[in-house]
Short mmCIF file of C-alpha atoms and ligand atoms in Angstrom, two decimals:
data_model
loop_
_atom_site.label_atom_id
_atom_site.label_comp_id
_atom_site.label_asym_id
_atom_site.label_seq_id
_atom_site.Cartn_x
_atom_site.Cartn_y
_atom_site.Cartn_z
CA MET A 1 -9.95 -30.70 206.71
CA THR A 2 -7.27 -31.62 209.21
CA VAL A 3 -5.54 -35.00 209.49
CA SER A 4 -7.63 -36.15 212.56
CA ASP A 5 -10.64 -35.50 210.55
CA VAL A 6 -9.93 -37.86 207.64
CA PRO A 7 -11.17 -41.31 208.26
CA ASP A 8 -10.12 -44.37 208.22
CA GLU A 9 -12.70 -46.14 206.16
CA PRO A 10 -12.38 -45.56 202.42
CA LEU A 11 -14.93 -42.94 201.12
CA ASP A 12 -16.16 -42.97 197.75
CA ASP A 13 -16.63 -39.47 197.49
CA ALA A 14 -14.17 -37.10 195.30
CA GLY A 15 -14.22 -34.34 197.82
CA PRO A 16 -12.68 -30.89 197.00
CA TYR A 17 -9.70 -32.63 196.00
CA ASP A 18 -7.65 -32.51 192.50
CA TYR A 19 -6.90 -35.98 192.59
CA ASP A 20 -8.35 -39.29 194.43
CA LEU A 21 -4.58 -40.62 194.34
CA VAL A 22 -1.26 -38.44 194.24
CA VAL A 23 1.61 -40.55 193.98
CA LEU A 24 5.27 -39.28 194.62
CA GLY A 25 7.67 -41.58 192.66
CA SER A 26 7.54 -43.36 189.69
CA GLY A 27 9.68 -46.75 190.35
CA PRO A 28 8.12 -49.96 190.56
CA GLY A 29 6.04 -49.14 193.66
CA GLY A 30 4.57 -45.78 192.25
CA GLN A 31 3.79 -46.50 189.13
CA LYS A 32 1.71 -49.92 190.50
CA ALA A 33 -0.11 -47.69 193.09
CA ALA A 34 -0.74 -45.25 190.04
CA ILE A 35 -2.32 -47.79 187.54
CA ALA A 36 -4.02 -50.17 190.29
CA ALA A 37 -6.19 -46.68 191.25
CA ALA A 38 -6.46 -45.62 187.84
CA LYS A 39 -7.88 -49.29 186.84
CA LEU A 40 -10.40 -48.37 189.92
CA GLY A 41 -11.62 -45.45 187.87
CA ARG A 42 -9.73 -42.98 189.95
CA LYS A 43 -8.01 -39.96 189.01
CA VAL A 44 -4.53 -40.22 189.65
CA ALA A 45 -1.37 -38.21 189.55
CA ILE A 46 2.37 -39.39 189.83
CA ILE A 47 5.01 -36.51 190.45
CA GLU A 48 8.30 -37.45 189.34
CA ARG A 49 11.52 -35.69 188.40
CA ARG A 50 12.11 -35.44 184.90
CA HIS A 51 14.85 -37.45 184.03
CA MET A 52 13.90 -40.08 186.66
CA MET A 53 10.89 -41.80 185.00
CA GLY A 54 10.61 -45.28 185.89
CA GLY A 55 12.55 -44.78 189.42
CA VAL A 56 16.06 -46.13 190.72
CA SER A 57 14.53 -49.23 189.27
CA VAL A 58 14.99 -48.30 185.48
CA ASN A 59 17.12 -45.48 185.88
CA THR A 60 20.49 -46.62 188.19
CA GLY A 61 19.20 -49.74 189.93
CA THR A 62 17.64 -53.04 188.62
CA ILE A 63 17.42 -52.60 184.89
CA PRO A 64 20.90 -50.96 184.27
CA SER A 65 22.49 -53.54 186.25
CA LYS A 66 20.66 -56.37 184.78
CA THR A 67 21.57 -55.22 181.43
CA LEU A 68 24.95 -54.75 182.07
CA ARG A 69 25.57 -58.11 183.13
CA GLU A 70 23.73 -59.67 180.18
CA ALA A 71 26.06 -57.35 178.04
CA VAL A 72 29.00 -58.65 180.16
CA MET A 73 28.12 -62.40 179.40
CA TYR A 74 27.53 -62.03 175.84
CA LEU A 75 30.77 -59.94 175.07
CA THR A 76 33.23 -61.62 177.31
CA GLY A 77 31.65 -65.10 176.00
CA MET A 78 31.41 -66.11 180.10
CA ALA A 79 28.81 -68.79 179.46
CA GLN A 80 30.13 -70.25 176.45
CA ARG A 81 33.35 -70.82 177.38
CA GLU A 82 32.57 -74.65 178.45
CA VAL A 83 31.71 -75.41 174.82
CA TYR A 84 34.02 -73.18 172.71
CA GLY A 85 37.27 -72.93 175.09
CA ALA A 86 38.66 -70.82 177.66
CA SER A 87 40.07 -68.38 175.17
CA TYR A 88 36.61 -67.87 173.59
CA ARG A 89 35.14 -64.09 173.65
CA VAL A 90 32.85 -62.31 171.54
CA LYS A 91 34.74 -59.45 171.83
CA SER A 92 38.22 -59.31 173.24
CA ASP A 93 38.99 -55.26 174.25
CA ILE A 94 35.56 -54.25 175.70
CA THR A 95 34.77 -50.95 176.44
CA MET A 96 32.44 -49.25 178.90
CA ASP A 97 30.73 -47.58 175.55
CA ASP A 98 30.09 -51.29 174.25
CA LEU A 99 28.63 -52.33 177.54
CA PHE A 100 26.30 -48.88 177.96
CA ALA A 101 24.81 -49.26 174.41
CA ARG A 102 22.82 -52.05 175.25
CA THR A 103 21.98 -50.40 178.59
CA HIS A 104 21.08 -47.14 177.35
CA HIS A 105 18.85 -48.98 174.87
CA VAL A 106 16.94 -50.93 177.26
CA ILE A 107 16.36 -48.03 179.94
CA GLY A 108 15.13 -45.79 176.58
CA ARG A 109 12.57 -48.81 176.04
CA GLU A 110 11.67 -49.66 179.52
CA ILE A 111 10.43 -45.64 180.06
CA GLU A 112 8.29 -45.98 176.78
CA VAL A 113 6.69 -48.58 177.93
CA ILE A 114 6.03 -46.88 181.56
CA ARG A 115 4.76 -43.78 179.82
CA ALA A 116 2.32 -45.59 177.50
CA GLN A 117 1.11 -47.54 180.52
CA LEU A 118 0.45 -44.32 182.55
CA LEU A 119 -0.89 -42.49 179.45
CA ARG A 120 -3.26 -45.40 178.59
CA ASN A 121 -4.41 -45.44 182.05
CA HIS A 122 -5.11 -41.55 181.97
CA VAL A 123 -2.64 -40.99 184.92
CA ASP A 124 -1.24 -37.26 184.79
CA VAL A 125 2.53 -37.11 185.02
CA LEU A 126 3.85 -33.87 186.60
CA ASN A 127 7.46 -33.18 186.29
CA GLY A 128 9.15 -32.09 189.37
CA THR A 129 9.84 -32.85 193.08
CA GLY A 130 7.05 -33.24 195.15
CA SER A 131 7.10 -31.90 198.96
CA PHE A 132 3.91 -31.71 201.39
CA VAL A 133 2.24 -28.63 202.14
CA ASP A 134 -0.18 -30.30 204.29
CA ALA A 135 -1.29 -33.47 204.58
CA HIS A 136 -3.47 -33.28 201.32
CA THR A 137 -1.50 -30.69 199.37
CA LEU A 138 1.56 -31.05 197.84
CA ALA A 139 3.98 -28.80 195.87
CA VAL A 140 5.69 -29.96 192.78
CA THR A 141 8.79 -27.96 192.15
CA GLU A 142 10.85 -28.11 188.64
CA GLY A 143 14.08 -26.41 188.19
CA GLY A 144 14.14 -24.88 191.46
CA SER A 145 11.23 -22.28 190.61
CA ALA A 146 9.87 -19.94 193.32
CA HIS A 147 6.19 -20.88 192.35
CA PRO A 148 5.75 -24.35 192.44
CA ARG A 149 2.45 -25.58 191.34
CA THR A 150 0.47 -27.21 194.39
CA ILE A 151 -1.95 -29.99 193.80
CA THR A 152 -4.95 -31.84 196.37
CA GLY A 153 -4.93 -35.27 196.86
CA ARG A 154 -7.91 -37.72 198.90
CA PHE A 155 -4.79 -40.29 199.33
CA VAL A 156 -1.43 -40.19 198.78
CA VAL A 157 1.10 -42.72 197.97
CA ILE A 158 4.93 -42.00 199.01
CA ALA A 159 6.98 -44.33 196.83
CA THR A 160 10.26 -41.84 196.60
CA GLY A 161 12.62 -45.35 196.98
CA SER A 162 16.06 -44.59 198.16
CA THR A 163 19.54 -43.73 197.32
CA PRO A 164 22.76 -45.44 198.16
CA HIS A 165 24.08 -44.97 201.70
CA ARG A 166 27.54 -42.47 201.75
CA PRO A 167 29.34 -43.51 204.79
CA ASP A 168 30.71 -39.63 206.37
CA THR A 169 34.15 -40.75 206.24
CA VAL A 170 34.74 -41.31 202.66
CA GLN A 171 35.04 -38.82 200.05
CA PHE A 172 33.27 -39.73 196.97
CA ASP A 173 34.84 -38.19 193.65
CA GLU A 174 32.61 -39.61 191.04
CA ARG A 175 35.56 -40.87 189.11
CA ARG A 176 37.56 -42.92 191.07
CA VAL A 177 35.59 -43.53 194.41
CA LEU A 178 31.82 -44.41 193.65
CA ASP A 179 28.83 -45.92 195.00
CA SER A 180 26.63 -48.29 192.57
CA ASP A 181 25.35 -44.85 190.77
CA GLY A 182 28.65 -43.79 189.80
CA VAL A 183 29.79 -46.93 188.40
CA LEU A 184 27.05 -46.52 185.81
CA ALA A 185 29.09 -43.19 184.47
CA LEU A 186 32.66 -45.06 184.38
CA GLU A 187 34.53 -44.40 181.29
CA ASN A 188 36.93 -47.49 181.22
CA VAL A 189 36.84 -50.60 182.86
CA PRO A 190 39.07 -50.44 185.98
CA THR A 191 42.08 -52.80 185.73
CA SER A 192 41.58 -53.10 189.28
CA ILE A 193 38.31 -52.18 191.77
CA VAL A 194 37.86 -52.57 195.53
CA VAL A 195 34.31 -53.23 196.25
CA VAL A 196 33.48 -52.38 199.64
CA GLY A 197 30.15 -54.27 201.12
CA ALA A 198 29.62 -57.98 200.13
CA GLY A 199 25.98 -57.50 199.94
CA ILE A 200 23.95 -58.43 197.12
CA ILE A 201 24.84 -55.32 195.10
CA GLY A 202 28.39 -55.26 195.80
CA ILE A 203 28.85 -59.26 194.87
CA GLU A 204 26.69 -58.74 191.40
CA TYR A 205 28.99 -55.72 190.74
CA ALA A 206 32.26 -57.54 191.93
CA SER A 207 31.15 -60.59 189.62
CA MET A 208 30.56 -58.43 186.61
CA PHE A 209 33.90 -56.69 186.69
CA ALA A 210 35.64 -60.11 187.52
CA ALA A 211 34.05 -61.26 184.55
CA LEU A 212 35.26 -58.17 182.59
CA GLY A 213 39.06 -59.27 183.63
CA SER A 214 39.10 -56.72 186.37
CA ARG A 215 40.99 -57.51 189.66
CA VAL A 216 38.67 -57.24 192.34
CA THR A 217 39.04 -57.00 196.32
CA VAL A 218 36.05 -57.18 198.19
CA VAL A 219 35.97 -56.06 201.67
CA ASP A 220 33.29 -56.34 204.31
CA LYS A 221 33.41 -56.18 208.24
CA ARG A 222 31.18 -59.31 208.26
CA PRO A 223 32.89 -62.57 208.10
CA ALA A 224 31.46 -63.99 205.05
CA MET A 225 29.32 -62.85 202.01
CA LEU A 226 25.57 -63.13 201.31
CA GLU A 227 24.95 -64.48 204.66
CA MET A 228 20.88 -65.06 204.02
CA CYS A 229 22.12 -67.83 201.59
CA ASP A 230 22.48 -71.45 201.56
CA PRO A 231 26.17 -71.67 202.92
CA GLU A 232 27.08 -74.30 199.83
CA VAL A 233 25.45 -71.90 197.29
CA ALA A 234 28.02 -69.03 198.75
CA GLU A 235 30.97 -71.22 198.88
CA SER A 236 30.13 -72.38 195.13
CA LEU A 237 30.08 -68.40 194.21
CA LYS A 238 32.98 -67.84 196.37
CA PHE A 239 35.13 -70.64 194.61
CA HIS A 240 33.96 -69.16 191.08
CA LEU A 241 34.63 -66.04 192.10
CA ARG A 242 38.35 -66.87 193.26
CA ASP A 243 38.83 -68.42 189.97
CA LEU A 244 38.45 -65.20 188.47
CA SER A 245 41.14 -64.01 190.53
CA VAL A 246 38.62 -62.13 193.01
CA SER A 247 40.22 -61.77 196.73
CA PHE A 248 38.08 -61.41 199.70
CA ARG A 249 38.61 -59.52 202.83
CA PHE A 250 35.70 -60.41 205.33
CA GLY A 251 36.14 -59.18 208.98
CA GLU A 252 37.97 -56.07 207.87
CA GLU A 253 36.97 -52.57 208.34
CA VAL A 254 37.84 -49.57 205.83
CA ALA A 255 39.64 -46.82 207.59
CA GLY A 256 39.52 -44.52 204.95
CA VAL A 257 40.29 -44.18 201.07
CA ASP A 258 42.71 -41.99 199.55
CA SER A 259 42.52 -41.06 195.69
CA ASN A 260 44.37 -39.23 193.26
CA THR A 261 45.05 -39.20 189.52
CA HIS A 262 47.12 -42.25 189.65
CA GLY A 263 44.46 -44.22 191.59
CA THR A 264 43.36 -45.15 194.79
CA VAL A 265 44.55 -46.51 198.04
CA THR A 266 42.13 -48.22 200.86
CA ARG A 267 43.15 -48.14 203.96
CA LEU A 268 42.01 -50.91 206.12
CA VAL A 269 41.62 -50.46 210.27
CA SER A 270 44.11 -53.51 210.49
CA GLY A 271 46.51 -51.81 208.85
CA LYS A 272 46.54 -53.13 205.30
CA ARG A 273 46.41 -51.14 202.33
CA ILE A 274 44.67 -51.98 198.59
CA ALA A 275 45.71 -50.33 195.83
CA ALA A 276 43.07 -49.80 192.85
CA ASP A 277 42.06 -47.89 190.01
CA ALA A 278 38.52 -47.77 191.47
CA VAL A 279 36.50 -48.12 195.01
CA MET A 280 33.10 -48.80 194.80
CA TYR A 281 30.76 -48.41 197.71
CA SER A 282 27.73 -50.71 198.58
CA ALA A 283 26.86 -49.42 202.02
CA GLY A 284 23.25 -50.26 202.19
CA ARG A 285 20.57 -47.60 200.74
CA GLN A 286 19.17 -44.70 202.87
CA GLY A 287 15.21 -43.82 202.32
CA GLN A 288 14.47 -40.78 200.10
CA THR A 289 12.53 -38.92 202.22
CA ASP A 290 14.75 -35.36 202.63
CA ALA A 291 13.01 -33.31 199.88
CA LEU A 292 9.52 -34.37 201.11
CA ASP A 293 9.13 -31.89 204.07
CA LEU A 294 7.43 -35.02 206.10
CA GLU A 295 6.43 -33.01 209.36
CA LYS A 296 3.92 -30.77 207.39
CA ALA A 297 2.10 -33.88 206.69
CA GLY A 298 2.51 -35.11 210.69
CA LEU A 299 4.82 -37.98 209.36
CA THR A 300 8.46 -38.32 210.47
CA ALA A 301 11.36 -41.08 209.14
CA ASP A 302 14.18 -42.76 210.85
CA SER A 303 17.46 -42.13 210.82
CA ARG A 304 18.00 -43.82 207.42
CA GLY A 305 15.08 -42.12 206.38
CA ARG A 306 12.76 -44.82 206.14
CA ILE A 307 9.07 -44.54 207.25
CA THR A 308 6.96 -47.01 209.33
CA VAL A 309 3.46 -48.50 208.15
CA ASP A 310 1.20 -50.85 209.05
CA ALA A 311 0.32 -54.15 207.42
CA GLN A 312 -1.55 -52.05 204.72
CA TYR A 313 1.30 -50.05 203.81
CA ARG A 314 -0.69 -47.11 205.77
CA THR A 315 1.39 -44.56 207.49
CA ALA A 316 0.65 -42.89 210.92
CA VAL A 317 -1.36 -40.51 209.02
CA ALA A 318 -4.25 -42.54 207.87
CA HIS A 319 -4.52 -41.42 204.30
CA ILE A 320 -1.04 -41.31 203.35
CA PHE A 321 0.47 -44.83 202.34
CA ALA A 322 4.20 -45.71 201.71
CA VAL A 323 5.50 -48.44 199.68
CA GLY A 324 9.01 -49.63 198.01
CA ASP A 325 12.25 -48.90 199.15
CA VAL A 326 11.03 -46.01 201.52
CA ILE A 327 9.65 -48.63 204.18
CA GLY A 328 12.85 -50.70 204.08
CA PHE A 329 12.95 -54.45 204.07
CA PRO A 330 13.16 -56.02 201.52
CA ALA A 331 13.55 -53.22 199.23
CA LEU A 332 13.13 -55.08 196.12
CA ALA A 333 11.71 -54.02 192.68
CA ALA A 334 9.88 -57.24 192.70
CA THR A 335 8.03 -56.64 196.59
CA SER A 336 7.57 -52.88 195.76
CA MET A 337 5.61 -53.28 192.99
CA ASP A 338 2.76 -55.34 194.88
CA GLN A 339 3.32 -53.54 197.70
CA GLY A 340 2.13 -50.22 195.27
CA ARG A 341 -1.00 -52.25 193.82
CA LEU A 342 -2.21 -53.43 197.46
CA ALA A 343 -1.72 -49.57 198.66
CA ALA A 344 -3.96 -48.39 196.07
CA TYR A 345 -6.66 -51.40 196.82
CA HIS A 346 -6.52 -50.81 200.38
CA ALA A 347 -6.96 -46.79 200.04
CA PHE A 348 -10.04 -47.38 197.91
CA GLY A 349 -11.40 -50.12 200.16
CA GLU A 350 -10.78 -52.82 197.29
CA PRO A 351 -10.73 -56.28 198.69
CA ALA A 352 -7.33 -57.20 198.57
CA ARG A 353 -5.27 -60.83 199.77
CA GLU A 354 -1.93 -60.64 201.58
CA LEU A 355 1.20 -61.50 199.48
CA GLN A 356 2.04 -65.41 199.85
CA SER A 357 4.67 -65.32 202.36
CA VAL A 358 7.03 -67.83 200.15
CA GLN A 359 9.05 -65.06 198.13
CA PRO A 360 12.15 -65.65 195.88
CA ILE A 361 15.38 -63.91 196.24
CA GLY A 362 17.23 -63.63 192.97
CA ILE A 363 21.01 -62.48 193.24
CA TYR A 364 22.20 -61.72 189.49
CA THR A 365 25.89 -63.09 190.48
CA ILE A 366 27.82 -64.46 187.37
CA PRO A 367 26.79 -67.30 188.32
CA GLU A 368 23.52 -66.85 189.62
CA ILE A 369 21.71 -67.67 192.98
CA SER A 370 18.34 -67.65 193.68
CA TYR A 371 16.30 -69.49 196.76
CA CYS A 372 12.84 -69.37 198.64
CA GLY A 373 11.82 -70.94 201.71
CA ARG A 374 13.81 -72.04 204.80
CA THR A 375 17.69 -72.64 204.98
CA GLU A 376 19.20 -75.79 206.27
CA GLU A 377 20.13 -73.45 209.32
CA GLU A 378 16.68 -72.91 209.96
CA LEU A 379 14.90 -75.74 210.10
CA THR A 380 18.18 -77.19 212.07
CA THR A 381 17.69 -74.51 214.81
CA SER A 382 13.99 -75.10 215.11
CA ALA A 383 14.36 -79.32 214.82
CA VAL A 384 12.58 -79.79 211.67
CA PRO A 385 13.35 -83.19 210.26
CA TYR A 386 14.00 -82.75 206.85
CA GLU A 387 15.84 -84.24 203.77
CA VAL A 388 18.29 -83.07 201.37
CA GLY A 389 18.04 -83.65 197.46
CA ILE A 390 20.71 -82.39 194.89
CA ALA A 391 20.77 -82.31 191.27
CA ARG A 392 23.79 -80.93 189.64
CA TYR A 393 23.74 -79.55 186.15
CA ARG A 394 26.55 -81.63 184.84
CA GLU A 395 24.47 -84.58 185.28
CA LEU A 396 21.52 -82.85 183.28
CA ALA A 397 21.62 -83.40 179.63
CA ARG A 398 20.68 -79.65 179.56
CA GLY A 399 23.44 -78.80 181.85
CA GLN A 400 26.10 -80.10 179.24
CA ILE A 401 24.22 -78.62 176.60
CA VAL A 402 24.63 -75.22 177.52
CA GLY A 403 27.72 -75.72 178.95
CA ASP A 404 27.03 -75.23 182.86
CA SER A 405 28.71 -78.11 184.70
CA TYR A 406 29.11 -76.01 187.87
CA GLY A 407 25.17 -75.35 188.63
CA MET A 408 23.22 -77.31 191.45
CA LEU A 409 20.18 -77.14 192.68
CA LYS A 410 19.05 -78.42 196.36
CA LEU A 411 15.47 -79.32 197.72
CA LEU A 412 14.88 -79.24 201.41
CA VAL A 413 11.95 -81.75 202.15
CA HIS A 414 10.18 -82.52 205.30
CA THR A 415 11.01 -86.21 206.08
CA GLU A 416 7.47 -86.70 207.37
CA THR A 417 5.34 -84.59 206.01
CA ARG A 418 7.32 -84.70 202.50
CA GLU A 419 6.14 -80.89 202.03
CA LEU A 420 8.96 -78.78 200.24
CA LEU A 421 10.42 -76.54 202.50
CA GLY A 422 13.07 -74.76 200.49
CA VAL A 423 14.61 -74.27 197.20
CA HIS A 424 18.44 -73.21 196.66
CA ILE A 425 19.61 -72.79 193.27
CA PHE A 426 23.20 -72.00 191.92
CA GLY A 427 23.88 -71.50 188.13
CA THR A 428 22.09 -70.70 184.88
CA LEU A 429 18.60 -69.80 185.21
CA ALA A 430 18.18 -70.08 188.93
CA THR A 431 16.20 -66.85 189.21
CA ASP A 432 13.42 -68.21 186.82
CA LEU A 433 13.60 -71.78 187.92
CA VAL A 434 13.09 -70.83 191.58
CA HIS A 435 9.57 -70.16 190.89
CA ILE A 436 8.50 -73.77 190.22
CA GLY A 437 9.61 -74.64 193.63
CA GLN A 438 8.17 -71.50 194.92
CA ALA A 439 4.69 -72.44 193.44
CA ILE A 440 4.79 -75.65 194.82
CA MET A 441 5.59 -74.74 198.13
CA ALA A 442 2.77 -71.92 198.08
CA CYS A 443 0.38 -74.55 197.14
CA GLY A 444 1.37 -76.94 200.31
CA GLY A 445 2.87 -79.29 197.76
CA THR A 446 4.78 -82.08 198.39
CA VAL A 447 7.83 -83.79 196.94
CA ASP A 448 5.71 -86.53 195.34
CA TYR A 449 4.74 -83.92 192.80
CA LEU A 450 7.70 -83.70 191.66
CA VAL A 451 8.21 -87.26 191.57
CA ASP A 452 5.08 -88.22 189.94
CA THR A 453 5.42 -85.33 187.47
CA VAL A 454 6.99 -85.73 183.75
CA LEU A 455 8.72 -82.89 182.69
CA ASN A 456 10.04 -81.40 179.45
CA TYR A 457 13.63 -83.01 178.33
CA PRO A 458 16.07 -81.78 178.27
CA THR A 459 15.49 -78.85 180.64
CA LEU A 460 17.33 -77.30 183.30
CA SER A 461 14.26 -77.73 184.96
CA GLU A 462 14.79 -81.55 185.17
CA ALA A 463 17.03 -80.64 188.13
CA TYR A 464 13.77 -80.50 190.29
CA LYS A 465 13.00 -84.36 189.02
CA VAL A 466 16.74 -85.56 190.31
CA ALA A 467 16.45 -83.69 193.60
CA ALA A 468 13.07 -85.05 194.34
CA LEU A 469 14.32 -88.24 193.64
CA ASP A 470 17.48 -88.25 195.58
CA ALA A 471 15.47 -86.87 198.33
CA THR A 472 13.13 -89.45 198.55
CA ASN A 473 15.52 -92.41 198.11
CA LYS A 474 17.60 -91.02 200.96
CA ILE A 475 14.00 -90.95 202.70
CA ARG A 476 13.30 -94.35 201.71
CA GLN A 477 16.70 -95.94 202.59
CA VAL A 478 16.30 -94.41 206.14
CA ALA A 479 12.65 -96.19 206.29
CA ARG A 480 14.70 -99.46 205.18
CA PHE A 481 17.38 -99.06 207.64
CA SER A 482 15.17 -98.64 210.31
CA GLU A 483 13.00 -101.21 209.97
C1 LIG B 501 22.04 -51.72 191.62
C2 LIG B 501 20.72 -52.23 192.03
C3 LIG B 501 20.58 -53.04 191.50
C4 LIG B 501 19.26 -53.83 191.76
N1 LIG B 501 18.86 -55.17 191.35
C5 LIG B 501 17.50 -55.31 192.05
C6 LIG B 501 17.24 -56.72 191.14
O1 LIG B 501 17.78 -57.60 190.53
N2 LIG B 501 15.64 -56.98 191.66
C7 LIG B 501 15.04 -56.37 192.41
O2 LIG B 501 13.88 -56.71 192.47
N3 LIG B 501 15.55 -54.99 192.83
C8 LIG B 501 16.94 -54.73 192.38
N4 LIG B 501 17.26 -53.59 193.02
C9 LIG B 501 16.54 -52.65 193.79
C10 LIG B 501 15.23 -52.06 193.49
O3 LIG B 501 15.62 -51.01 192.33
C11 LIG B 501 14.51 -51.35 194.06
O4 LIG B 501 13.96 -51.95 195.37
C12 LIG B 501 13.35 -50.45 193.42
O5 LIG B 501 13.27 -49.90 192.48
C13 LIG B 501 12.24 -49.53 194.41
O6 LIG B 501 10.97 -49.04 193.76
P1 LIG B 501 10.74 -47.76 194.33
O7 LIG B 501 9.01 -48.02 193.73
O8 LIG B 501 10.58 -48.11 195.96
O9 LIG B 501 11.20 -46.61 193.95
P2 LIG B 501 12.47 -46.29 193.05
O10 LIG B 501 12.72 -46.97 192.45
O11 LIG B 501 13.69 -46.18 194.45
O12 LIG B 501 12.26 -44.69 192.83
C14 LIG B 501 11.85 -43.83 193.50
C15 LIG B 501 11.59 -42.43 192.63
O13 LIG B 501 11.02 -41.43 193.38
C16 LIG B 501 11.76 -40.16 192.86
N5 LIG B 501 11.22 -39.20 194.20
C17 LIG B 501 12.05 -39.29 194.91
N6 LIG B 501 11.95 -38.20 195.61
C18 LIG B 501 10.83 -37.51 195.09
C19 LIG B 501 10.31 -36.28 195.30
N7 LIG B 501 10.33 -35.73 196.23
N8 LIG B 501 9.20 -36.00 194.58
C20 LIG B 501 9.00 -36.74 193.35
N9 LIG B 501 9.72 -37.86 192.94
C21 LIG B 501 10.84 -38.16 194.05
C22 LIG B 501 12.66 -40.59 192.51
O14 LIG B 501 13.10 -39.53 191.57
C23 LIG B 501 12.80 -42.00 192.02
O15 LIG B 501 12.51 -42.03 190.72
C24 LIG B 501 18.30 -52.98 192.82
C25 LIG B 501 18.81 -51.89 193.24
C26 LIG B 501 20.08 -51.41 192.76
C27 LIG B 501 20.60 -50.09 193.49
#
């Protein structure tokens, strides 16, 4: 069968293939595609390198970075200092071993859970690197074997994720000049570190090192950090990071990095030089497609290794789907999972609804940030009339109890329809709290729902009520003064 013979319509016959679905990669996208297809009663195989079960998400990305953060928060006593004093610490001399102990434990448990789920759903796990032999045949090579195993699949989902992008101008030495994968192999907490790239991953790590007491310098050629965030929220984080001695070099480009046994010197195009124990590059991500021999399946990737798909995650070859980081934005574990599940449904003709358009962004800095919906800038540009309602954690009983005096929640409310248009949160539990606003927005709810609803007390969720009252009081005042 050639590619052009593959019908667009899903077929029910198993055909002459070994599997109904072959999935490349066991990250969040691949796992969920495999399990969704298995739940539909299909025969599924997942190809993954032996040491990478769970993907980047479990091994080098989401899970290790979030577990490290938790360990940093706990051992430095960072979140408790307002209550017990500025010198409060659980451990004074924190080592990378202390931090990694928790990380290895969590990674191990996550891998066990994923393996058990695949096993329970009768998904065959094939260890090795997968590559296309033709549009329905995949070779699985392990340990450089000259005789790879080949398997055929009626449908294929490519979920091979991404790797850190490494600029050609920088020599990574895996000791002092690192990317976000390399950080996980650091032997000591650096006394000083330069973080190049003020995107989400860069700033998350910058805030962790700052909390550990490293002297951090953030360099980015853009004029500000986290430009997608509400400026007030980004400014609050910047203030916090400055307080932990983080310096920022925005609007500056790196010309090169020199490294020797003493340390590193980062040279900026402007002529400045920054000395530090280590440099961490966070310069975006590259789709992991090099090993796939895509052309044998009739596919290509762009210069950043990404594959183009349609709204159903179908590539240019009708029976091959792609999901997760390999298709680019938003490149989150959160979205990759749903993309995987939906790709499997579309392949097998299972009715599927599109994802809700209101999607949250979680930024696990210390303190954390989360938001969903529109920003003030977007609303102003599109001339949507809105009011702002603000709640400060220090005015919430729970804020005092947990020792968070800096947190805040901001609601953006349409002044005429009273719909919630955006939620922006900075502070403890922001990444969880955002889902309340998200649910109201997705259901087309108004600010009145929050005004009329009783919430548990004392909680941080109460911030919604306070912000809702703030917004509605302002709207009422404008109406009164306009009479
Ligand atoms: C430091 C960091 C922090 C992050 N934090 C968050 C966060 O807090 N929240 C969030 O939602 N997202 C976060 N992300 C992003 C998240 O990790 C990714 O979006 C997610 O892992 C992408 O999932 P995926 O299914 O595309 O594949 P990945 O998780 O990238 O996994 C792809 C897998 O495919 C395998 N593979 C590649 N090529 C082949 C081949 N030829 N044959 C067989 N297997 C192959 C790889 O070995 C890998 O295991 C973070 C990422 C990083 C780097």
